Backbone as a printed PyTorch tensor [residue, N CA C, xyz], in Angstrom:
tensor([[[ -2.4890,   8.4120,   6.6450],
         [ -2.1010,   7.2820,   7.4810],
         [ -2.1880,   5.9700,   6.7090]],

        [[ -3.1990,   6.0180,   6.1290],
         [ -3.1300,   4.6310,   5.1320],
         [ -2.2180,   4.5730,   4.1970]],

        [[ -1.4860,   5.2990,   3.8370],
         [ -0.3490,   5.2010,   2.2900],
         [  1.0140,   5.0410,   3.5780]],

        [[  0.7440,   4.7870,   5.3620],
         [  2.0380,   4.2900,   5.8680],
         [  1.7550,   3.0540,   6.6400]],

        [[  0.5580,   2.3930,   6.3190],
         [  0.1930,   1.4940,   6.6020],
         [  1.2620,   0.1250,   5.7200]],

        [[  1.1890,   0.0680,   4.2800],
         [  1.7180,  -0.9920,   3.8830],
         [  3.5590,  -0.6960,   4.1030]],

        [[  3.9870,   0.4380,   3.9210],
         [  5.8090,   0.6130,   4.5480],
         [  5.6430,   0.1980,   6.2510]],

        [[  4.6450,   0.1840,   7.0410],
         [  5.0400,  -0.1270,   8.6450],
         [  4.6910,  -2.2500,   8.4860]],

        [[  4.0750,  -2.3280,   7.3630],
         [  3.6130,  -4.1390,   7.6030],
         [  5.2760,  -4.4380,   7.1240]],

        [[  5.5010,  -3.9110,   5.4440],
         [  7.0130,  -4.2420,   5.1840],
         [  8.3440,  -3.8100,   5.9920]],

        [[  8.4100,  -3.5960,   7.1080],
         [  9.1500,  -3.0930,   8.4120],
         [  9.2840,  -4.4300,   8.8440]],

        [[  7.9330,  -4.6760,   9.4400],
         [  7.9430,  -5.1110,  10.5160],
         [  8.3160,  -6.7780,   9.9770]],

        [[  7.3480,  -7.5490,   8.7400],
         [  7.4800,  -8.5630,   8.5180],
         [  9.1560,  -8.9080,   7.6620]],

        [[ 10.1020,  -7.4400,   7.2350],
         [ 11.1450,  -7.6780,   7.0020],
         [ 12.4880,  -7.7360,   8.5360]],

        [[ 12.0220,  -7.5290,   9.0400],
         [ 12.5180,  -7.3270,  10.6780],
         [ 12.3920,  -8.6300,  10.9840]],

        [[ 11.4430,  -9.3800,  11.0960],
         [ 10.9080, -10.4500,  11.8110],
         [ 11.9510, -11.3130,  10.7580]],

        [[ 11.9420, -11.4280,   9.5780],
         [ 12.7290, -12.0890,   8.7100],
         [ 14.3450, -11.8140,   8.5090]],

        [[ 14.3460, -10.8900,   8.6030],
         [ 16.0860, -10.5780,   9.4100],
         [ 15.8470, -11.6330,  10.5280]],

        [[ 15.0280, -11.4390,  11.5450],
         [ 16.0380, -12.1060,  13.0320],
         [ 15.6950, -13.5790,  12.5400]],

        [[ 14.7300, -14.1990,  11.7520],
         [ 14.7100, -16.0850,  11.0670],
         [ 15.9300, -16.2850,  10.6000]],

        [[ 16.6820, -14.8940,   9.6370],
         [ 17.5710, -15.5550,   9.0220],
         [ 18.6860, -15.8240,  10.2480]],

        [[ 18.8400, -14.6150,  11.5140],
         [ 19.8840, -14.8400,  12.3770],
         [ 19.7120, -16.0530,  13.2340]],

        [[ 18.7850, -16.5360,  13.5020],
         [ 18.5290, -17.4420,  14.0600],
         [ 18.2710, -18.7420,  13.2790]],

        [[ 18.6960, -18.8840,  12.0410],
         [ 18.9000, -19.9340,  11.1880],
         [ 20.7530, -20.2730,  11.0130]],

        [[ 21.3950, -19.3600,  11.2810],
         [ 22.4420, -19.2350,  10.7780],
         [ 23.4790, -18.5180,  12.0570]],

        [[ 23.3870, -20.1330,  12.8110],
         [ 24.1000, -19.0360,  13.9890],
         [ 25.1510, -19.0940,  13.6620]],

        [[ 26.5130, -19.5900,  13.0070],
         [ 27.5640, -19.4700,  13.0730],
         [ 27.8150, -18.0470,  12.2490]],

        [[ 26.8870, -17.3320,  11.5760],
         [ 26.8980, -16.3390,  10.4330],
         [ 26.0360, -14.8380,  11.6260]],

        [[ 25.6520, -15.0230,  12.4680],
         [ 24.6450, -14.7700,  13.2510],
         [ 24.9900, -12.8790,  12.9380]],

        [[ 24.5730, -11.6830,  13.1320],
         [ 24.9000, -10.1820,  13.0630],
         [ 24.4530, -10.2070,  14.0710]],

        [[ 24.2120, -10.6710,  15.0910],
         [ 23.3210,  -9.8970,  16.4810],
         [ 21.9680,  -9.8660,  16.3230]],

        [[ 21.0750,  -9.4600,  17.1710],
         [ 19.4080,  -9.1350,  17.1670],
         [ 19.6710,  -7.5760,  16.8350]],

        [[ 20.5320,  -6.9060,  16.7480],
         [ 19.9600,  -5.7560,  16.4880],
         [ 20.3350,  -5.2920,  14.7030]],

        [[ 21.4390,  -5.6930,  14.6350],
         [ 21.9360,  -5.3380,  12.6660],
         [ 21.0440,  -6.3140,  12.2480]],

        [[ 20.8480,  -8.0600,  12.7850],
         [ 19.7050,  -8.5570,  11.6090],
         [ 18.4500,  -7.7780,  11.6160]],

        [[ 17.8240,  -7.5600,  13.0690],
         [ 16.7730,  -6.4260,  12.5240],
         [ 16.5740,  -5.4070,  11.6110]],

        [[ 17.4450,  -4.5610,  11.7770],
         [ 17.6200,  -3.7230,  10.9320],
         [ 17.8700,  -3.8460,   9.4990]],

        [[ 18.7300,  -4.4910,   9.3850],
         [ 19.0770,  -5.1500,   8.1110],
         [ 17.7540,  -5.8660,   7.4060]],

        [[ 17.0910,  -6.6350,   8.6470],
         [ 16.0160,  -7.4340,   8.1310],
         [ 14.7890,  -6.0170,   7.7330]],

        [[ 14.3100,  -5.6140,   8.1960],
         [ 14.0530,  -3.9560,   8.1010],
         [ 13.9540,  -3.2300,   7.0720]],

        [[ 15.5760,  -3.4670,   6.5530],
         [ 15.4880,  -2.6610,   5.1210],
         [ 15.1890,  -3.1990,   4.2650]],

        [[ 15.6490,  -4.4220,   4.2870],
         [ 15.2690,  -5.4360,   2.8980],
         [ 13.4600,  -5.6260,   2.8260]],

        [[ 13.4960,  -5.6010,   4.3430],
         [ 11.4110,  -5.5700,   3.9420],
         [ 10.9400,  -4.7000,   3.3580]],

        [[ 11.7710,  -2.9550,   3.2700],
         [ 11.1930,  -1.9610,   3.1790],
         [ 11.5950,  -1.8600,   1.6440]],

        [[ 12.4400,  -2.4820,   1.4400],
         [ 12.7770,  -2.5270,  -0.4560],
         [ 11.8830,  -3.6990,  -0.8420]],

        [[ 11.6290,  -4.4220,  -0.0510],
         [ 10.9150,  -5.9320,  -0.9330],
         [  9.3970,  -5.8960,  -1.0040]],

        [[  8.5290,  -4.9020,   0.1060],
         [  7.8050,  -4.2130,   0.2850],
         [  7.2590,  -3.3650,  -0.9700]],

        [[  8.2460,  -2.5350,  -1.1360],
         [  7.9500,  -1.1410,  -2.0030],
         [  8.5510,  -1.5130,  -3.4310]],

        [[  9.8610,  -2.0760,  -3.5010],
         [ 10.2440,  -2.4040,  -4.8750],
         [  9.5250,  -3.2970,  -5.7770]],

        [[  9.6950,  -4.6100,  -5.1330],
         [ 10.0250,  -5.8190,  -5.5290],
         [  8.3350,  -5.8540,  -6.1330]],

        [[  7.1300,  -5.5290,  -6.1000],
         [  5.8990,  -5.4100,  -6.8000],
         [  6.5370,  -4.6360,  -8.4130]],

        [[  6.9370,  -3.4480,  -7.8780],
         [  7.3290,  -2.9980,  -9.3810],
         [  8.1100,  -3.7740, -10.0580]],

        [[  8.9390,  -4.5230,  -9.4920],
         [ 10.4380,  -5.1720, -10.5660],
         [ 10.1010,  -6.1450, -11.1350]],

        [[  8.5340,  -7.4550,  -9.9770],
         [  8.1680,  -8.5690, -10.8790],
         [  6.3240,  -8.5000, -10.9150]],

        [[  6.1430,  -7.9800, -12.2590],
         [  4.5620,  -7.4410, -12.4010],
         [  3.8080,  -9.1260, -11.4130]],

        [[  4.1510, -10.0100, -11.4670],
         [  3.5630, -11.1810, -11.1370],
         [  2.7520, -10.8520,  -9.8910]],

        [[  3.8370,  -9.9610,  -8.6970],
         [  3.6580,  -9.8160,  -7.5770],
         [  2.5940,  -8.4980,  -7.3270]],

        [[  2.4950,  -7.7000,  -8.3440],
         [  1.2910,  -7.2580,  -8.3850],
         [ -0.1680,  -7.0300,  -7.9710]],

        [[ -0.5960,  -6.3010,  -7.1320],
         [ -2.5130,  -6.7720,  -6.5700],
         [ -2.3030,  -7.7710,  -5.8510]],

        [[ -1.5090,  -8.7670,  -5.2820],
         [ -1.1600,  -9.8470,  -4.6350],
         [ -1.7930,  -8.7160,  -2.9190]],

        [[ -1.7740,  -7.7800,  -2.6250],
         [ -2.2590,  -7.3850,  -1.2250],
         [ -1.4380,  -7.7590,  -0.2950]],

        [[ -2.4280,  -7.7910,   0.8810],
         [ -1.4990,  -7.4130,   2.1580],
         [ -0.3990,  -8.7480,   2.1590]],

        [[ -0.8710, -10.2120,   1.9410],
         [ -0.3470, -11.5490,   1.7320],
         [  0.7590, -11.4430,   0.8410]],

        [[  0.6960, -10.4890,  -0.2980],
         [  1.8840, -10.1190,  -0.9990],
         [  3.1140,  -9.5980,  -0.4300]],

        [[  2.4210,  -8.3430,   0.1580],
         [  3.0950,  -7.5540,   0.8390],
         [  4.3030,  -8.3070,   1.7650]],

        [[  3.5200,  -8.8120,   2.9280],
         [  4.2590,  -9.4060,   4.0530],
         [  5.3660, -10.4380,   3.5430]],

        [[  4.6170, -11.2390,   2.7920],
         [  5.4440, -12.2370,   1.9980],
         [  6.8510, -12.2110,   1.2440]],

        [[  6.8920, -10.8370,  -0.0210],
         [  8.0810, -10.5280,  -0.4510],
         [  8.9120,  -9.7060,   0.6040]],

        [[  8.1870,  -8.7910,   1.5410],
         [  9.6560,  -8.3400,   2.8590],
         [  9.9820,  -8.9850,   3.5970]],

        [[  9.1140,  -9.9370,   3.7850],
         [ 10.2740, -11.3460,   4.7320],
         [ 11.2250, -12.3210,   4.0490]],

        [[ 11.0080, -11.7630,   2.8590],
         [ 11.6450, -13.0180,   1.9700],
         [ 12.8000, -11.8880,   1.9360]],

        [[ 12.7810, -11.3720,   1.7720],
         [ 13.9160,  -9.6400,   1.5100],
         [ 14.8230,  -9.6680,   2.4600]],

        [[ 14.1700,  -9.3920,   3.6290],
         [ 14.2970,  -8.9860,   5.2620],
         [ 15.3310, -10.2230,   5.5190]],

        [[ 14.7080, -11.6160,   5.2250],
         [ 15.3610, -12.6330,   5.5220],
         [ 16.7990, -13.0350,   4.7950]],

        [[ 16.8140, -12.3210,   3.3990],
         [ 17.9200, -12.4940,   2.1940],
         [ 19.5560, -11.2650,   2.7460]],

        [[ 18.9820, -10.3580,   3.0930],
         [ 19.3890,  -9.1600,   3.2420],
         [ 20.8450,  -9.3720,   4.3780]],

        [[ 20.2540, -10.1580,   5.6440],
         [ 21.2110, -10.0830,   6.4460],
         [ 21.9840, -11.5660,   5.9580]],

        [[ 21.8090, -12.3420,   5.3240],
         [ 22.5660, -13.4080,   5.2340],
         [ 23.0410, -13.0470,   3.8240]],

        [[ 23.1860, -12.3790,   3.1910],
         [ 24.0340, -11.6780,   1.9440],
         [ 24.9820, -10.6740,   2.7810]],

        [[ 24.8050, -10.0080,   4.1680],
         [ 25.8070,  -9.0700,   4.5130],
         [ 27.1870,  -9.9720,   5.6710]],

        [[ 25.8250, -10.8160,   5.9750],
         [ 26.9840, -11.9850,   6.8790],
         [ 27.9790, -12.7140,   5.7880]],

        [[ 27.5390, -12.9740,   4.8060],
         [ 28.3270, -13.7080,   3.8970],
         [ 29.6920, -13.1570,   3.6640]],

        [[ 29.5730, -11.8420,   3.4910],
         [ 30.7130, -10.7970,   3.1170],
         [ 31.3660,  -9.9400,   4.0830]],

        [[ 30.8530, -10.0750,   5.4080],
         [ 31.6030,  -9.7280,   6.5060],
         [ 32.8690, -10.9310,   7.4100]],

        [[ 33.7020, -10.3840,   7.2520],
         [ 35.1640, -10.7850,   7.9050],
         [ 34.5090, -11.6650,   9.0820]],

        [[ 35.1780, -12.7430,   9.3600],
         [ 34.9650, -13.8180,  10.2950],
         [ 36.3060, -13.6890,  11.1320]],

        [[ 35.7330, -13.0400,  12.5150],
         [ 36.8400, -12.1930,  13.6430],
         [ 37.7530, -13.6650,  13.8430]],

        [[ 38.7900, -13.4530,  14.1790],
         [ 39.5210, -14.7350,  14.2400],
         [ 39.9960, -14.7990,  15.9050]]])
């Protein structure tokens, strides 16, 4: 249970950062449910990756943790809004 402890914090704090970015960016907005999700995955890569890719972020802990999947979570859906068709 503890080795799904830090993938359920990078969930949740990349989720929460998906719906900042939708709610920063309403004209770009995906809904509450794709920024979640979206926000979601990027926590769950920014979470689990993003320690390995920049040693800096390293031992940084739970404050690490939360920190790079909201930053993820939050990047994630406003990189997919960017490149999705604007319905006319």
């Amino acid at each position: 249970m503890e080795s799904l402890l830090p993938l359920l914090i990078s969930l949740i704090s990349g989720a929460v950062g998906g719906n900042i970015a939708g709610a920063l960016t309403k004209d770009r907005n995906l809904g509450a449910t794709l920024n979640t999700i979206l926000g979601a995955v990027g926590g769950a890569a920014g979470g689990q990756l993003l320690p390995n890719l920049l040693p800096a972020l390293q031992g940084t802990g739970l404050l690490g943790n939360v920190g790079s999947s909201a930053i993820l979570g939050l990047l994630l859906p406003l990189i997919v809004s960017f490149f999705k068709k604007k319905a006319v």
